[in-house]
PDB file of C-alpha atoms in Angstrom:
ATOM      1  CA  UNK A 194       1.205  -5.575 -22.293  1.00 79.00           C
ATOM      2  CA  UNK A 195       0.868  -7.230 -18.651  1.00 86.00           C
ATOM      3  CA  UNK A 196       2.784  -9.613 -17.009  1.00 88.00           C
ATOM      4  CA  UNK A 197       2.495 -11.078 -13.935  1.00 92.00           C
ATOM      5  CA  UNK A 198       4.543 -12.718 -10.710  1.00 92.00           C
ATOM      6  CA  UNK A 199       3.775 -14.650  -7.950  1.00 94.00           C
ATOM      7  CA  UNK A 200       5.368 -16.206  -4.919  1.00 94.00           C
ATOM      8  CA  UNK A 201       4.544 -17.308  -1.138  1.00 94.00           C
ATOM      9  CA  UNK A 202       6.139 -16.926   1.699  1.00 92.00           C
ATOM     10  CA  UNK A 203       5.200 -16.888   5.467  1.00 93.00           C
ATOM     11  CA  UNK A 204       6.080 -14.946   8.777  1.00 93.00           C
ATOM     12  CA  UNK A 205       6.522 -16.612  12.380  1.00 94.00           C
ATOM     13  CA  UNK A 206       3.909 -14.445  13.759  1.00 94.00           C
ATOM     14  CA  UNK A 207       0.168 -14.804  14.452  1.00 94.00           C
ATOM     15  CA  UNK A 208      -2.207 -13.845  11.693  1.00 95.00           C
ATOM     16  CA  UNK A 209      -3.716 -10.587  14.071  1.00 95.00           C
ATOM     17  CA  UNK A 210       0.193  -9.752  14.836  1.00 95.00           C
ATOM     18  CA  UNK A 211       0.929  -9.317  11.243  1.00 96.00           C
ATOM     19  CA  UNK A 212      -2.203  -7.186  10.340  1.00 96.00           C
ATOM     20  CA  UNK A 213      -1.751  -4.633  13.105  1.00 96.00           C
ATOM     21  CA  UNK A 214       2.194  -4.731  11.837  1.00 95.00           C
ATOM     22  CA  UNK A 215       1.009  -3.956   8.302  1.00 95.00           C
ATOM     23  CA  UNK A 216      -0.866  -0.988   9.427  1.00 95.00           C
ATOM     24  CA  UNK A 217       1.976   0.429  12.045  1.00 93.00           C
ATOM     25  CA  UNK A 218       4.982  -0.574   8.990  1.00 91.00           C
ATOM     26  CA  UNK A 219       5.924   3.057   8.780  1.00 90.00           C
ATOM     27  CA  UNK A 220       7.884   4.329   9.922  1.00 87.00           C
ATOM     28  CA  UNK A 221      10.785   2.059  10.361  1.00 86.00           C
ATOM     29  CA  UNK A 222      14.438   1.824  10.197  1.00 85.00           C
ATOM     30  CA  UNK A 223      14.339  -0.038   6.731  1.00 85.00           C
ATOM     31  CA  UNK A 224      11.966   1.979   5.094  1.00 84.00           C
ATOM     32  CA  UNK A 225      13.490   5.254   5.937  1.00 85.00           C
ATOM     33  CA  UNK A 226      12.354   6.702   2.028  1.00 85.00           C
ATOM     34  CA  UNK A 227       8.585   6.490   2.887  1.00 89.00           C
ATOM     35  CA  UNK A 228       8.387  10.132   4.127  1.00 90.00           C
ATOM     36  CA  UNK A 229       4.613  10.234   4.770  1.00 92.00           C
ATOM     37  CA  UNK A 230       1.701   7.744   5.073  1.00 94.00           C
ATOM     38  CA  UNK A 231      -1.889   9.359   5.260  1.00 96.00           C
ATOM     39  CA  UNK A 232      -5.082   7.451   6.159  1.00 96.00           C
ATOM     40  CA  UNK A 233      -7.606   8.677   2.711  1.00 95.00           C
ATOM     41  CA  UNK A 234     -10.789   6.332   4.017  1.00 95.00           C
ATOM     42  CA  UNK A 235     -11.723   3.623   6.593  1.00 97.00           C
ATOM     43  CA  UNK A 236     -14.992   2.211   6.793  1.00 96.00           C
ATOM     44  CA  UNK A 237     -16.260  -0.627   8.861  1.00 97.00           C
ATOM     45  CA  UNK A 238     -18.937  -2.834   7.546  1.00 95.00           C
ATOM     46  CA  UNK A 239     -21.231  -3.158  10.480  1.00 92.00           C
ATOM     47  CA  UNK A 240     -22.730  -6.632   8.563  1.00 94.00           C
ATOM     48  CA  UNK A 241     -20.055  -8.251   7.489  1.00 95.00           C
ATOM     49  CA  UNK A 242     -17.188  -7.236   9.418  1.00 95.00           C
ATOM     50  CA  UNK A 243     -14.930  -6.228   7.342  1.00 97.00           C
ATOM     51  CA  UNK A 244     -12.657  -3.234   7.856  1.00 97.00           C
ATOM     52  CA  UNK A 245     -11.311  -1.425   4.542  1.00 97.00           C
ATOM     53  CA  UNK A 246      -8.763   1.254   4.415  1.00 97.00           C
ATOM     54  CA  UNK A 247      -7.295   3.439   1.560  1.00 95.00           C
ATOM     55  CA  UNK A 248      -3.500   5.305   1.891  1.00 96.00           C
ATOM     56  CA  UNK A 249      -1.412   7.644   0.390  1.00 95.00           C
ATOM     57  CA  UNK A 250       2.319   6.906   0.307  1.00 93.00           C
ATOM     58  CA  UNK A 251       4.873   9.219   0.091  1.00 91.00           C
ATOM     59  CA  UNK A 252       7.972   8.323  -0.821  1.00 86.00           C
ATOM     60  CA  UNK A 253      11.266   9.611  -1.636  1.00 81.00           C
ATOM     61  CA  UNK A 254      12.509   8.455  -5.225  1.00 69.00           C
ATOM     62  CA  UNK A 255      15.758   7.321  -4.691  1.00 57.00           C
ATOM     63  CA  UNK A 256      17.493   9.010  -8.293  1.00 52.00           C
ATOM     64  CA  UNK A 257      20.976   9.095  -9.134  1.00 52.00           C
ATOM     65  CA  UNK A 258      21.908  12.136  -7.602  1.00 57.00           C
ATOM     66  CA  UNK A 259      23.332  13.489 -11.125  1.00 54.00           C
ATOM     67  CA  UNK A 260      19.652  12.974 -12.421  1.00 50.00           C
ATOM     68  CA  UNK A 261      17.471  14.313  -9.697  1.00 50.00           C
ATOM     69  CA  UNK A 262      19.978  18.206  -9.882  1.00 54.00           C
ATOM     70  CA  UNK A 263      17.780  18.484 -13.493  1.00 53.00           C
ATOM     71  CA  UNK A 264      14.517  17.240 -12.594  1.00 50.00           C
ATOM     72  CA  UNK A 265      13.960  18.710  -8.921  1.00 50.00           C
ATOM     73  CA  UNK A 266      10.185  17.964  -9.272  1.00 53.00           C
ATOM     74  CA  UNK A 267      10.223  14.041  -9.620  1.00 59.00           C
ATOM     75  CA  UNK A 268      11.798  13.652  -6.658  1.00 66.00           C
ATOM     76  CA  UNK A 269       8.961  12.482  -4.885  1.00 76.00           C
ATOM     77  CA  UNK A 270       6.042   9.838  -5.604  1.00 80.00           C
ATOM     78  CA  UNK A 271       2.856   8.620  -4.425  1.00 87.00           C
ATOM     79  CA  UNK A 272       2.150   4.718  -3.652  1.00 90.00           C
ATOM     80  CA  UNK A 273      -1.884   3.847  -2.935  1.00 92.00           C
ATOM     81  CA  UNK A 274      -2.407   1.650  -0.771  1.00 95.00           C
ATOM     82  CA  UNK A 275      -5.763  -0.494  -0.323  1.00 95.00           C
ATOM     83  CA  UNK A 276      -6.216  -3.292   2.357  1.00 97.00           C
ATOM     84  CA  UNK A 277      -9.088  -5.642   3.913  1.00 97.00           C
ATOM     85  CA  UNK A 278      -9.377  -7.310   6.592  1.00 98.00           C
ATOM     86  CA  UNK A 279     -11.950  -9.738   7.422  1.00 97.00           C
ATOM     87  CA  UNK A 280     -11.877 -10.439  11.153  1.00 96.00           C
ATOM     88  CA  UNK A 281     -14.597 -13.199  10.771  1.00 95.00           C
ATOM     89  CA  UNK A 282     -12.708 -15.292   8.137  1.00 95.00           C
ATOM     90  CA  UNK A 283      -9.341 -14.008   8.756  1.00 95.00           C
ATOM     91  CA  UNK A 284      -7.899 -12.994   5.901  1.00 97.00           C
ATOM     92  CA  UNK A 285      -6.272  -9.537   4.836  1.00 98.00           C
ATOM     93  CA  UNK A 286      -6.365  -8.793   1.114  1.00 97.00           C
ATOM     94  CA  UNK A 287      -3.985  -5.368   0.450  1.00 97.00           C
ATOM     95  CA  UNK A 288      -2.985  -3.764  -3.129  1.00 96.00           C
ATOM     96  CA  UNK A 289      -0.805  -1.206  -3.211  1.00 93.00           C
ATOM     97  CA  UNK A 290       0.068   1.002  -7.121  1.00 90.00           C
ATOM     98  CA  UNK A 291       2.132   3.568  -8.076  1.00 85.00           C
ATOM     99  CA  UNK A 292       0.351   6.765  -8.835  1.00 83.00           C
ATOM    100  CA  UNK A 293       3.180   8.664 -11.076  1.00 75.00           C
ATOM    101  CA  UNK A 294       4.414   7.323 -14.135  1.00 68.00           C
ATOM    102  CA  UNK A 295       0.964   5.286 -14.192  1.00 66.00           C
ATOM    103  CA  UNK A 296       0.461   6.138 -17.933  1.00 64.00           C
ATOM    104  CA  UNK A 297       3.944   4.983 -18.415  1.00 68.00           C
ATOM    105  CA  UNK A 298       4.129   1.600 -16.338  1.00 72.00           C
ATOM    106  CA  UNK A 299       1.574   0.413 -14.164  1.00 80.00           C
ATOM    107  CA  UNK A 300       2.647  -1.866 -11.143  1.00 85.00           C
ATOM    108  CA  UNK A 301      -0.107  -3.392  -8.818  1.00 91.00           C
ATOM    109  CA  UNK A 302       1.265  -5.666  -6.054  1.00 94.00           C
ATOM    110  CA  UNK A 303      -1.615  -7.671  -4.189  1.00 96.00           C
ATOM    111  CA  UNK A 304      -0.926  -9.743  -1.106  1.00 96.00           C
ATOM    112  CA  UNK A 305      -3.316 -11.819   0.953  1.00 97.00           C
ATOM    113  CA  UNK A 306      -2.211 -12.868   4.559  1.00 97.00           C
ATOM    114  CA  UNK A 307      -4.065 -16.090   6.000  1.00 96.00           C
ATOM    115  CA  UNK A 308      -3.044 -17.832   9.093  1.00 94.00           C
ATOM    116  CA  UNK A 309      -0.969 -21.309   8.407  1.00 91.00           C
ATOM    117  CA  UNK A 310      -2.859 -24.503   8.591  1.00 77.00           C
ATOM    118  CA  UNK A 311      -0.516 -27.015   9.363  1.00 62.00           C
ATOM    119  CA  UNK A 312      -0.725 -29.824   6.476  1.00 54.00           C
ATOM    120  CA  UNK A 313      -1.477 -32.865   8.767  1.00 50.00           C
ATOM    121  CA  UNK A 314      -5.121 -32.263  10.862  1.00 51.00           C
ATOM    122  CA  UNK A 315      -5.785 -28.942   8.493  1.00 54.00           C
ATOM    123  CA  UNK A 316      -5.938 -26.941  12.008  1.00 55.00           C
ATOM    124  CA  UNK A 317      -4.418 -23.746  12.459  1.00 55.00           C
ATOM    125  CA  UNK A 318      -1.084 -23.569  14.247  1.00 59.00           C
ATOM    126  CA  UNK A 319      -1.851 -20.100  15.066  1.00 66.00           C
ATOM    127  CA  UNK A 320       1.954 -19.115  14.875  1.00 85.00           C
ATOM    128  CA  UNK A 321       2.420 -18.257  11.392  1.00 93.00           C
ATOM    129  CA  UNK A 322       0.884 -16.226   8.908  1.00 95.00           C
ATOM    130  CA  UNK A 323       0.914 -17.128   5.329  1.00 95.00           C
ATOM    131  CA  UNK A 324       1.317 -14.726   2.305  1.00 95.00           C
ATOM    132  CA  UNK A 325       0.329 -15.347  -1.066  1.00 96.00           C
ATOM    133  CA  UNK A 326       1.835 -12.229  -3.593  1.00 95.00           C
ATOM    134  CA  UNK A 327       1.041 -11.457  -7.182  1.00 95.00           C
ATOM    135  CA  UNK A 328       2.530  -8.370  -9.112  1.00 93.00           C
ATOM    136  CA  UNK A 329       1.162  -7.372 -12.233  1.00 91.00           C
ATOM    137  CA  UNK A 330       3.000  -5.072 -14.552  1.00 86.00           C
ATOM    138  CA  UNK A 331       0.864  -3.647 -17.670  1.00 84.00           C
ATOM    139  CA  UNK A 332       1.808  -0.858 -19.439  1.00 76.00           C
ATOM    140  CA  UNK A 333      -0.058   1.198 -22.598  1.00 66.00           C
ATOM    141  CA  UNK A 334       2.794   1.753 -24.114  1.00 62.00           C
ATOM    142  CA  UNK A 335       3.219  -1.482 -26.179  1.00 52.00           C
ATOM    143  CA  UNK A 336       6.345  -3.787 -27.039  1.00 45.00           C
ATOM    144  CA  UNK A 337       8.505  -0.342 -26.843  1.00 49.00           C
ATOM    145  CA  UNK A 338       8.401  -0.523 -23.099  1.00 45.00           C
ATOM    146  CA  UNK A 339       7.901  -4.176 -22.830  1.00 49.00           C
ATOM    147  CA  UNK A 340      11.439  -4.720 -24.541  1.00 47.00           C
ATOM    148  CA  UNK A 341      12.593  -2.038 -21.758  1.00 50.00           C
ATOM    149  CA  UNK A 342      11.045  -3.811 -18.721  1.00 50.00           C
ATOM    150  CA  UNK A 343      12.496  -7.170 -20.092  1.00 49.00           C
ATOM    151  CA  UNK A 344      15.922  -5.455 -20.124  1.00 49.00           C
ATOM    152  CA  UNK A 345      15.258  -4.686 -16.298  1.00 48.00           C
ATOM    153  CA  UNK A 346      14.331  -8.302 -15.689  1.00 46.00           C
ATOM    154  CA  UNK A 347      17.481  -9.482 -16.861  1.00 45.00           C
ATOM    155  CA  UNK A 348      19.769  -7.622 -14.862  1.00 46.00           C
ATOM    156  CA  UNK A 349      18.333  -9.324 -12.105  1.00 45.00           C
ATOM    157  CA  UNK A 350      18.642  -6.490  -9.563  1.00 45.00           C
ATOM    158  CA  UNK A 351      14.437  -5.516 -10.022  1.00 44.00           C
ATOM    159  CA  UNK A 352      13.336  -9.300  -9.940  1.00 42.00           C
ATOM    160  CA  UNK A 353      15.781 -10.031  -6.886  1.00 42.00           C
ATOM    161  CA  UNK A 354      13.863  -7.181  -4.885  1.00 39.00           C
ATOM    162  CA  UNK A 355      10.477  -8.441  -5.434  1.00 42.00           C
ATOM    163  CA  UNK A 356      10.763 -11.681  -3.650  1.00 40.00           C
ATOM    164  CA  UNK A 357      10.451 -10.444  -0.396  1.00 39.00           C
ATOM    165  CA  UNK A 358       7.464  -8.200  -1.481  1.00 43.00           C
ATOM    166  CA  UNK A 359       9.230  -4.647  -1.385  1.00 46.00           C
ATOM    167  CA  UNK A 360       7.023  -3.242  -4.085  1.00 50.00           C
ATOM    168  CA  UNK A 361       7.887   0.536  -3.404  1.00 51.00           C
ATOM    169  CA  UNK A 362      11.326  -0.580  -3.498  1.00 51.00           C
ATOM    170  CA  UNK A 363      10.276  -2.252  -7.247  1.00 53.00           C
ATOM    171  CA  UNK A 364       8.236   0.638  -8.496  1.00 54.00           C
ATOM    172  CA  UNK A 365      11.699   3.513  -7.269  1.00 55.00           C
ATOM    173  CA  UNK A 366      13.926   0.574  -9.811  1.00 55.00           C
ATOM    174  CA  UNK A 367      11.493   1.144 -12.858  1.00 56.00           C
ATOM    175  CA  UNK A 368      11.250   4.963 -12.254  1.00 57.00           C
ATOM    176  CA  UNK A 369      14.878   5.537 -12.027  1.00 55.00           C
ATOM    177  CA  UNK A 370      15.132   3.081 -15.088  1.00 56.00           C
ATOM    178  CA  UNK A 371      12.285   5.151 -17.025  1.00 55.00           C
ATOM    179  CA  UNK A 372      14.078   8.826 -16.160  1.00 53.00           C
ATOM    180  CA  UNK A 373      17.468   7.467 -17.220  1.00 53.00           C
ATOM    181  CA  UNK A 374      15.863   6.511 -20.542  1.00 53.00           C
ATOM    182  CA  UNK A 375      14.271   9.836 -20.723  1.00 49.00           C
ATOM    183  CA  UNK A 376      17.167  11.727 -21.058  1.00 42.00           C
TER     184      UNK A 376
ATOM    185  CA  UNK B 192       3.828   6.822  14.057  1.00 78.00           C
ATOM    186  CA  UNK B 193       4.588   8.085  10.152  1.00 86.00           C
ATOM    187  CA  UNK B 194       4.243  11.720   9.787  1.00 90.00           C
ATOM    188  CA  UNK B 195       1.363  13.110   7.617  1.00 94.00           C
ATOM    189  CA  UNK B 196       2.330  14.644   3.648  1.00 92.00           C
ATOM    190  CA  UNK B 197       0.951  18.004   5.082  1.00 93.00           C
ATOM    191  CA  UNK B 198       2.834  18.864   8.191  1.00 94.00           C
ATOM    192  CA  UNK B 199       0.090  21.085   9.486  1.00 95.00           C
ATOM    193  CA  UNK B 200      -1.892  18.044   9.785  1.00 96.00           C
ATOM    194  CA  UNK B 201       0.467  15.792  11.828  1.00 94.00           C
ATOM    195  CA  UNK B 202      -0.949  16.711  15.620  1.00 95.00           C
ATOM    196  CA  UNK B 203      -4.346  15.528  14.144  1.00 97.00           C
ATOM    197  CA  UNK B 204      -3.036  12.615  12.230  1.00 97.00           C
ATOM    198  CA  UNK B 205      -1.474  11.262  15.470  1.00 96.00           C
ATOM    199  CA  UNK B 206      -4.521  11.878  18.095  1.00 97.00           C
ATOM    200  CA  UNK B 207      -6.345   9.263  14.680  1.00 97.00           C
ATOM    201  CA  UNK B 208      -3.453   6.921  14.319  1.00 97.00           C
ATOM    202  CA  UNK B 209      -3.323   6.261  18.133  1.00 97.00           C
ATOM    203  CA  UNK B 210      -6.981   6.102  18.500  1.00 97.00           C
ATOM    204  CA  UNK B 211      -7.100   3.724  15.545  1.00 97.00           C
ATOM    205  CA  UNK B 212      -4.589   1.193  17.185  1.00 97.00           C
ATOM    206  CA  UNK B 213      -5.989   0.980  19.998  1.00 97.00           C
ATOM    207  CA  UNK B 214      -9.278   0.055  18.749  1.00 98.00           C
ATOM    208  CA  UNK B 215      -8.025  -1.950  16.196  1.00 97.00           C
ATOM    209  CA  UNK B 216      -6.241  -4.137  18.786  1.00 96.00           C
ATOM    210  CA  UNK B 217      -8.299  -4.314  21.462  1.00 96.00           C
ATOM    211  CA  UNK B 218     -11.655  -4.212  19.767  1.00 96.00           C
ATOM    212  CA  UNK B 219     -11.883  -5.020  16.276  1.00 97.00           C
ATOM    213  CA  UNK B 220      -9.299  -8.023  16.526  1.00 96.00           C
ATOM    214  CA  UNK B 221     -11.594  -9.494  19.338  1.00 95.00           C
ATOM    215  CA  UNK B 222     -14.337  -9.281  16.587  1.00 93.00           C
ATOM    216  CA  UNK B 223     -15.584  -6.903  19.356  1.00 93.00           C
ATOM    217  CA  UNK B 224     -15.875  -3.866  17.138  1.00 93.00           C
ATOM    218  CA  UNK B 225     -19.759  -3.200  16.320  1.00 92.00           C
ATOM    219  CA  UNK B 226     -18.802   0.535  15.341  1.00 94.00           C
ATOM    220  CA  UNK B 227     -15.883   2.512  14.343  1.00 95.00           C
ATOM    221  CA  UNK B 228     -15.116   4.294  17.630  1.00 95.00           C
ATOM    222  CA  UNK B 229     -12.280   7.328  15.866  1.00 97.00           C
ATOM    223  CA  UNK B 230     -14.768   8.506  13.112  1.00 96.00           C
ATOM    224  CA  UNK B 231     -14.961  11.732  14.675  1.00 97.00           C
ATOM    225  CA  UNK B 232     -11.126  11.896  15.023  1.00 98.00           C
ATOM    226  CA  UNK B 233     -10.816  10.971  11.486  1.00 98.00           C
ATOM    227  CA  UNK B 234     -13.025  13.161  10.328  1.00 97.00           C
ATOM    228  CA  UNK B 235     -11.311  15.981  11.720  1.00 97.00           C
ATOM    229  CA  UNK B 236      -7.693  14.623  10.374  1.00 97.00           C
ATOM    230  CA  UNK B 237      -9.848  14.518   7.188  1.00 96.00           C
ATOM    231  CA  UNK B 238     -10.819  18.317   7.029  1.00 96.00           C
ATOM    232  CA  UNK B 239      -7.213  19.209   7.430  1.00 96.00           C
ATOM    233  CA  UNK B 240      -5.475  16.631   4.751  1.00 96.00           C
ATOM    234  CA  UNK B 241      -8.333  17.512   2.067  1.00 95.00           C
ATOM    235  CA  UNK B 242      -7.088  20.994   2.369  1.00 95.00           C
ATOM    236  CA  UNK B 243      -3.933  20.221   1.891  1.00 94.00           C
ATOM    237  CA  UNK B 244      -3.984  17.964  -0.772  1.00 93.00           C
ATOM    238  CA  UNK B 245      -6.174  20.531  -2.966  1.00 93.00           C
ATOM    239  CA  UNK B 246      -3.231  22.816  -2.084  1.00 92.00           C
ATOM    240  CA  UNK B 247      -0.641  20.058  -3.551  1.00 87.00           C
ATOM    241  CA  UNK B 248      -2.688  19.091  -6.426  1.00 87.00           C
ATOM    242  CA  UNK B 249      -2.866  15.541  -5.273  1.00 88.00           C
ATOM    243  CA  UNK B 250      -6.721  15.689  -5.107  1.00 88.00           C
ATOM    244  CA  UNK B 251      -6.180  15.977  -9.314  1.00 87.00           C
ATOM    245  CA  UNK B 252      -3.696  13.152  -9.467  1.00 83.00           C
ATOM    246  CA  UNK B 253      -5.620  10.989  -7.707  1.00 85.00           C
ATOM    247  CA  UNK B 254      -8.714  11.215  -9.133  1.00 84.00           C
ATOM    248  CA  UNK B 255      -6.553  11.310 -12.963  1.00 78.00           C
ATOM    249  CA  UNK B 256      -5.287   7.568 -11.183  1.00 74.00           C
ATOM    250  CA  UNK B 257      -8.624   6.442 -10.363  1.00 73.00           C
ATOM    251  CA  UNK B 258     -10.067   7.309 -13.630  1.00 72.00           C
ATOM    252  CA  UNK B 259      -7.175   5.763 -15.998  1.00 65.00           C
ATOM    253  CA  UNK B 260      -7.303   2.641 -13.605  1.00 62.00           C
ATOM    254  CA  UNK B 261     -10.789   2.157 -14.485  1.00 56.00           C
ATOM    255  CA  UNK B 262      -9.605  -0.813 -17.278  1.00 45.00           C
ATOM    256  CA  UNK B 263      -7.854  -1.868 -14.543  1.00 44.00           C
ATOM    257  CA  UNK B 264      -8.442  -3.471 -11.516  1.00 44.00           C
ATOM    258  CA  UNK B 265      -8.763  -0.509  -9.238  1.00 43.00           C
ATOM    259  CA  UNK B 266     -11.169  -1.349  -6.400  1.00 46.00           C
ATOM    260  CA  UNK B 267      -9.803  -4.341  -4.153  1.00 42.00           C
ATOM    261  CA  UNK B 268     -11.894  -7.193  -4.152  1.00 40.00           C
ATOM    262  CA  UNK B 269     -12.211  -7.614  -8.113  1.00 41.00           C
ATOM    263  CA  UNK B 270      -8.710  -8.052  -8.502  1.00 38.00           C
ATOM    264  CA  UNK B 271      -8.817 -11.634  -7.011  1.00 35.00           C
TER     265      UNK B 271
END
């Protein structure tokens, strides 16, 4: 099954401001469960501009403290991470995916960051960035897990989070959700 | 700067990261970048997180990722 979500939103900042923030995001004060971001390929295309990058995420999985005492091992997962950015047209296209419980539940979030054009002479303002986000959720598993993700959705707590993009955030709600279940 | 998964590798990763930032923003954001000036840096942060990554197993997780992603949209670009 696969489902998807979508929303925009936009930041006050110039397009180039939010591009070199979206590489320099970790560490920060909010995000204090990514323990380690690693830089797996970069590559410049010399014809077309465009720079693409592939991370590793590593994250702390926030359990129930009750849960994680039995299963020392999943206390940790992996987020990839791939972005483009095309200096000439100026656009940034990123994904990022969990890497555990990928058999289980897959979750790819996709963002694309453009700079505003105001509505009126379709020129940039140059002060904003725009962001357009789609999350797709497929899992192998069939209408057993979809019945499961549903019950997630309606407590409201994992749909709430994704609005402001917070996929890792997202992905730690499902695995907590998924080891509870296990047990 | 975030800290590297393999700790051994975190003097390395920083000399890249830096390197990286500053060539991002003062060269490729002008659309002044014709080459990637830290290639040599990364390649030596490379050598060290390949290592340990084979030592973590990740090398096998990520490559068992790739592979069962193939039905989905793995690489960027044909997602959109």
């Amino acid at each position: 099954m696969v489902k998807f979500y979508e929303n925009y939103f936009s930041y006050d900042f110039a397009w180039p401001a939010v591009t070199l923030a979206y590489f320099l995001r970790y560490p920060n004060p909010y995000s204090s469960h990514v323990l380690a971001s690693d830089t797996l390929s970069r590559h410049l295309d010399p014809t077309t501009g465009k720079l693409t990058t592939v991370r590793l995420l590593l994250k702390r999985g926030k359990l129930p403290a009750a849960v994680a005492r039995f299963l020392p091992k999943i206390k940790e997962s992996y987020i990839l991470e791939s972005s483009e950015v095309d200096i000439r047209n100026q656009t940034m296209v990123t994904e990022t995916r969990n890497l555990d419980w990928e058999g289980v539940i897959s979750v790819v979030e996709n963002q694309v960051y453009t700079p505003s054009y105001s509505s009126h002479n379709n020129s940039s303002d140059g002060e904003k960035t725009d962001v357009k986000l789609t999350v797709k959720i497929s899992s192998r598993v069939g209408s057993n897990a979809r019945e499961k993700v549903a019950d997630a959705a309606s407590s409201g707590g994992l749909w709430a989070s994704w609005t402001t993009g917070s996929i890792q955030k997202s992905i730690e709600v499902i695995g907590m959700k998924r080891m509870r279940e296990g047990l | 700067m975030s800290s590297s998964l393999a700790p051994e590798c975190s003097e390395v990763k920083e000399r890249y990261d830096q390197c990286f930032i500053k060539w991002y923003s003062e060269k490729y954001l002008r659309g002044e970048a014709k080459t990637d000036d830290c290639k040599k840096l990364f390649d030596i942060y490379k050598e060290c997180l390949s290592k340990a990554m084979k030592a973590k197993g990740i090398d096998t997780m990520l490559a068992e990722a790739r592979k069962n992603s193939k039905d989905l949209d793995m690489d960027i670009g044909q997602s959109r």
